[in-house]
Short mmCIF file of C-alpha atoms and ligand atoms in Angstrom, two decimals:
data_model
loop_
_atom_site.label_atom_id
_atom_site.label_comp_id
_atom_site.label_asym_id
_atom_site.label_seq_id
_atom_site.Cartn_x
_atom_site.Cartn_y
_atom_site.Cartn_z
CA MET A 656 0.00 0.00 0.00
CA ILE A 657 1.26 3.47 -0.91
CA LYS A 658 1.07 6.20 1.74
CA LEU A 659 2.08 9.83 1.12
CA TYR A 660 2.64 12.51 3.77
CA HIS A 661 1.93 15.83 2.09
CA CYS A 662 1.41 19.56 2.64
CA MET A 663 -0.62 21.75 0.30
CA ASP A 664 1.31 22.40 -2.95
CA ALA A 665 4.64 21.40 -1.35
CA ARG A 666 7.28 19.30 -3.13
CA SER A 667 5.22 16.21 -2.27
CA PHE A 668 2.85 17.49 -4.98
CA ARG A 669 5.27 15.93 -7.49
CA VAL A 670 4.45 12.55 -5.98
CA LEU A 671 0.72 13.18 -5.78
CA TRP A 672 0.60 14.31 -9.42
CA THR A 673 2.51 11.19 -10.51
CA LEU A 674 0.14 8.96 -8.53
CA GLU A 675 -2.88 10.58 -10.18
CA GLU A 676 -1.37 10.40 -13.68
CA MET A 677 -0.80 6.67 -13.12
CA ALA A 678 -4.18 6.13 -11.41
CA LEU A 679 -2.48 4.23 -8.57
CA PRO A 680 -4.33 3.72 -5.25
CA TYR A 681 -2.81 5.60 -2.30
CA GLU A 682 -3.47 6.98 1.17
CA LEU A 683 -2.89 10.72 1.55
CA VAL A 684 -1.96 12.25 4.91
CA MET A 685 -2.30 16.05 4.88
CA MET A 686 -0.30 18.10 7.38
CA PRO A 687 -0.09 21.83 8.13
CA PHE A 688 3.06 23.51 6.72
CA PRO A 689 5.75 23.38 7.93
CA PRO A 690 5.12 20.09 9.73
CA ARG A 691 8.47 20.39 11.58
CA PHE A 692 6.76 23.08 13.72
CA ALA A 693 3.05 22.66 13.04
CA PHE A 694 2.74 18.84 13.31
CA LYS A 695 5.55 17.67 15.54
CA ASP A 696 4.42 14.00 15.63
CA TYR A 697 5.66 13.87 12.04
CA LEU A 698 9.28 13.92 13.23
CA ALA A 699 8.80 10.26 14.22
CA VAL A 700 7.94 9.51 10.58
CA ASN A 701 10.70 11.69 9.09
CA PRO A 702 13.27 13.20 11.49
CA LEU A 703 14.10 15.88 8.86
CA GLY A 704 10.52 17.13 9.09
CA THR A 705 10.39 17.63 5.33
CA VAL A 706 7.72 16.52 2.87
CA PRO A 707 7.29 14.24 1.09
CA THR A 708 7.59 11.08 3.08
CA PHE A 709 6.44 8.17 0.99
CA PHE A 710 5.89 4.54 1.89
CA ASP A 711 5.39 1.65 -0.50
CA ASP A 712 4.59 -1.14 1.93
CA GLY A 713 7.60 -1.01 4.29
CA MET A 714 9.90 0.97 1.96
CA ARG A 715 10.36 4.66 2.78
CA MET A 716 11.59 7.54 0.57
CA THR A 717 11.87 11.31 1.14
CA GLU A 718 13.09 12.84 -2.17
CA SER A 719 10.23 14.02 -4.38
CA SER A 720 11.85 13.61 -7.81
CA ALA A 721 13.30 10.23 -6.85
CA ILE A 722 9.86 9.05 -5.71
CA ALA A 723 8.31 10.15 -9.02
CA HIS A 724 11.09 8.24 -10.81
CA TYR A 725 10.50 5.19 -8.60
CA LEU A 726 6.75 5.18 -9.27
CA VAL A 727 7.02 5.39 -13.05
CA THR A 728 9.62 2.63 -13.22
CA ARG A 729 8.57 0.32 -10.40
CA HIS A 730 4.80 0.41 -10.90
CA GLY A 731 4.30 -0.97 -14.37
CA SER A 732 5.84 0.08 -17.65
CA SER A 733 4.54 3.61 -17.65
CA PRO A 734 4.91 6.04 -20.58
CA LEU A 735 5.84 8.57 -17.87
CA ALA A 736 9.24 6.86 -17.67
CA VAL A 737 11.93 7.03 -20.35
CA ALA A 738 13.61 3.65 -20.57
CA VAL A 739 17.37 3.11 -20.46
CA ASP A 740 17.40 2.05 -24.12
CA GLU A 741 15.48 5.13 -25.37
CA ALA A 742 17.47 7.97 -26.95
CA ASP A 743 16.21 10.51 -24.40
CA TYR A 744 17.11 8.53 -21.27
CA GLY A 745 19.93 10.96 -20.41
CA PRO A 746 17.84 14.12 -20.94
CA PHE A 747 15.02 12.49 -18.93
CA LEU A 748 17.27 12.05 -15.89
CA ASN A 749 18.76 15.49 -16.38
CA TRP A 750 15.37 17.27 -16.38
CA LEU A 751 14.19 15.13 -13.47
CA TYR A 752 17.12 16.32 -11.33
CA TYR A 753 17.15 19.87 -12.78
CA GLY A 754 13.57 20.39 -11.54
CA GLU A 755 14.59 19.92 -7.91
CA ALA A 756 18.31 20.62 -7.59
CA THR A 757 18.61 23.56 -10.00
CA LEU A 758 15.15 25.16 -10.13
CA THR A 759 13.59 24.53 -6.73
CA PHE A 760 16.59 25.14 -4.50
CA PRO A 761 17.00 28.93 -5.12
CA GLN A 762 13.28 29.43 -4.58
CA THR A 763 13.48 27.97 -1.09
CA LEU A 764 15.68 30.94 -0.13
CA VAL A 765 13.03 33.31 -1.51
CA LEU A 766 10.30 31.50 0.44
CA ARG A 767 12.35 31.54 3.61
CA TYR A 768 13.32 35.21 3.53
CA THR A 769 9.88 36.49 2.46
CA HIS A 770 7.55 34.25 4.51
CA LEU A 771 9.08 31.70 6.86
CA GLU A 772 11.48 33.79 8.92
CA PRO A 773 10.13 36.09 11.66
CA GLU A 774 9.56 39.65 10.38
CA GLU A 775 12.83 40.98 11.82
CA ARG A 776 14.90 38.33 9.99
CA ARG A 777 13.22 38.73 6.58
CA ASN A 778 15.54 40.05 3.92
CA ALA A 779 14.36 41.66 0.69
CA GLN A 780 17.88 41.65 -0.75
CA VAL A 781 18.33 37.91 -0.28
CA ALA A 782 14.86 37.30 -1.74
CA GLU A 783 15.59 39.41 -4.82
CA ASP A 784 19.07 37.90 -5.32
CA TYR A 785 17.71 34.35 -5.25
CA SER A 786 14.70 35.32 -7.42
CA ARG A 787 17.17 36.51 -10.05
CA TRP A 788 19.24 33.40 -9.64
CA PHE A 789 16.12 31.29 -10.21
CA MET A 790 15.21 33.32 -13.30
CA SER A 791 18.67 32.88 -14.78
CA ARG A 792 18.43 29.12 -14.16
CA LEU A 793 15.11 29.07 -16.02
CA ARG A 794 17.06 29.95 -19.17
CA GLY A 795 17.79 26.23 -19.55
CA LEU A 796 14.07 25.49 -19.72
CA ASP A 797 13.26 28.45 -21.95
CA GLY A 798 15.96 27.40 -24.42
CA ALA A 799 14.63 23.85 -24.66
CA LEU A 800 11.09 25.07 -25.32
CA GLN A 801 12.03 27.37 -28.21
CA ASP A 802 11.26 24.63 -30.78
CA GLY A 803 7.60 24.70 -29.65
CA ARG A 804 7.63 21.32 -27.93
CA ASP A 805 4.94 20.52 -25.36
CA PHE A 806 7.09 18.14 -23.32
CA LEU A 807 10.71 18.15 -22.26
CA CYS A 808 11.87 14.81 -23.62
CA ALA A 809 10.96 11.66 -25.55
CA GLY A 810 8.12 13.49 -27.33
CA ARG A 811 5.65 12.71 -24.55
CA PHE A 812 4.64 13.75 -21.04
CA THR A 813 7.00 12.18 -18.47
CA ALA A 814 7.96 12.43 -14.82
CA ALA A 815 10.61 14.96 -15.94
CA ASP A 816 7.79 17.39 -16.81
CA ILE A 817 6.29 16.82 -13.36
CA SER A 818 9.62 17.55 -11.67
CA VAL A 819 10.20 20.79 -13.60
CA ALA A 820 6.55 21.89 -13.49
CA PHE A 821 6.51 21.75 -9.70
CA ALA A 822 9.20 24.44 -9.70
CA LEU A 823 6.88 26.57 -11.86
CA LEU A 824 4.00 25.97 -9.43
CA LEU A 825 6.20 27.14 -6.55
CA ALA A 826 7.28 30.18 -8.56
CA GLY A 827 3.61 31.11 -8.92
CA GLN A 828 3.17 30.98 -5.14
CA LEU A 829 6.14 33.34 -4.78
CA GLY A 830 4.90 35.76 -7.45
CA LEU A 831 7.84 34.94 -9.74
CA ASP A 832 5.62 33.71 -12.56
CA VAL A 833 5.14 37.29 -13.79
CA ARG A 834 8.76 37.07 -14.98
CA PHE A 835 8.24 33.85 -17.02
CA THR A 836 9.06 34.01 -20.74
CA PRO A 837 6.22 33.36 -23.25
CA ALA A 838 7.55 29.84 -23.98
CA ILE A 839 7.46 28.93 -20.29
CA VAL A 840 3.99 30.44 -19.81
CA ASP A 841 2.76 28.37 -22.74
CA TYR A 842 4.36 25.12 -21.48
CA TRP A 843 3.07 25.61 -17.93
CA THR A 844 -0.44 26.63 -19.03
CA LYS A 845 -0.85 23.42 -21.02
CA LEU A 846 0.47 21.21 -18.21
CA GLN A 847 -2.03 22.70 -15.77
CA GLN A 848 -4.86 21.52 -18.02
CA ARG A 849 -3.88 17.86 -17.71
CA PRO A 850 -6.51 15.69 -16.01
CA GLY A 851 -3.79 14.21 -13.77
CA PHE A 852 -2.72 17.67 -12.56
CA LEU A 853 -6.33 18.72 -11.91
CA ALA A 854 -7.05 15.42 -10.11
CA ALA A 855 -4.01 15.92 -7.85
CA LYS A 856 -5.11 19.48 -7.06
CA ALA A 857 -8.63 18.25 -6.24
CA ALA A 858 -7.33 15.32 -4.15
CA GLN A 859 -5.18 17.52 -1.89
CA GLU A 860 -8.04 20.00 -1.49
CA ARG A 861 -10.52 17.27 -0.51
CA ALA A 862 -8.07 15.65 1.89
CA ALA A 863 -7.11 18.99 3.47
CA ILE A 864 -10.75 19.87 4.15
CA ALA A 865 -11.41 16.41 5.60
CA GLN A 866 -8.23 16.18 7.71
CA LEU A 867 -7.31 19.80 8.57
CA GLY A 868 -10.71 21.50 8.38
CA PRO A 869 -12.13 24.15 6.02
CA ASP A 870 -10.00 27.06 7.31
CA ARG A 871 -7.28 27.41 4.67
CA SER A 872 -5.07 29.54 6.87
CA ALA A 873 -4.64 26.47 9.12
CA TRP A 874 -3.21 24.47 6.20
CA SER A 875 -0.07 26.61 5.92
CA PRO A 876 0.19 28.62 9.14
CA ALA A 877 3.72 29.80 8.27
CA LEU A 878 2.60 31.32 4.96
CA LYS A 879 -0.04 33.70 6.39
N1 GSH B 118 14.93 17.59 -1.84
C1 GSH B 118 13.74 17.29 -1.08
C2 GSH B 118 13.37 18.54 -0.30
C3 GSH B 118 12.19 18.34 0.62
C4 GSH B 118 11.78 19.67 1.26
O1 GSH B 118 12.62 20.50 1.68
N2 GSH B 118 10.45 19.92 1.35
C5 GSH B 118 9.95 21.18 1.88
C6 GSH B 118 8.54 21.42 1.36
S1 GSH B 118 8.46 22.00 -0.28
C7 GSH B 118 9.78 21.11 3.38
O2 GSH B 118 9.37 20.09 3.89
N3 GSH B 118 10.08 22.23 4.09
C8 GSH B 118 9.78 22.35 5.46
C9 GSH B 118 11.00 22.27 6.36
O3 GSH B 118 12.12 22.23 5.86
O4 GSH B 118 10.78 22.23 7.57
C10 GSH B 118 12.63 16.85 -2.05
O5 GSH B 118 12.72 17.11 -3.26
O6 GSH B 118 11.67 16.20 -1.63
#
């Protein structure tokens, strides 16, 4: 049985989106963000306090892009995976890692110094520096999309798109999407229309209302 510990629109959304695209059964545990402070029992599940934590029977994982990769390779021969013998296997892995390590990391500094730190420790300069750093790193994505492709590799939607698209979702939460190039806006707009994306959005909303209550400000107390 698959079990996913998740916070609204956090990196664990990569996993939730993959599960919905693959129509796999799962149990979703919604927690207020950040669980390290707002749901301390979670530290027994994941001492880092980060989301996702994912279980497949007894096996536990905590890296969102790796879990997406695991799901599309371990659970059936999914078109969301690019196989080792396909020409785009290398680009597939590269985009999968780029989404987290290159695109998401600088945004966490923006999030921290605009929302998570107490008022007196917030720092507009740090936030702007890392926003610019993120934007310059997006050049890799913009360049790849210049040929009008809808998906990053193998000519089809894969887990690599999920990994990169999460970084675009986070950018929207931070107000950085106004700086997206037309090619990135176009790519991201189409991905958000996918039934799997919409199902994942609806699933987290339903579970949050059921498990955390209807007051949205309680879902992410640190982001008020
Ligand atoms: N590299 C990890 C990072 C996990 C991570 O830092 N998740 C964030 C949510 S987007 C988190 O839990 N932050 C809260 C905290 O650090 O306490 C992944 O891709 O899953």
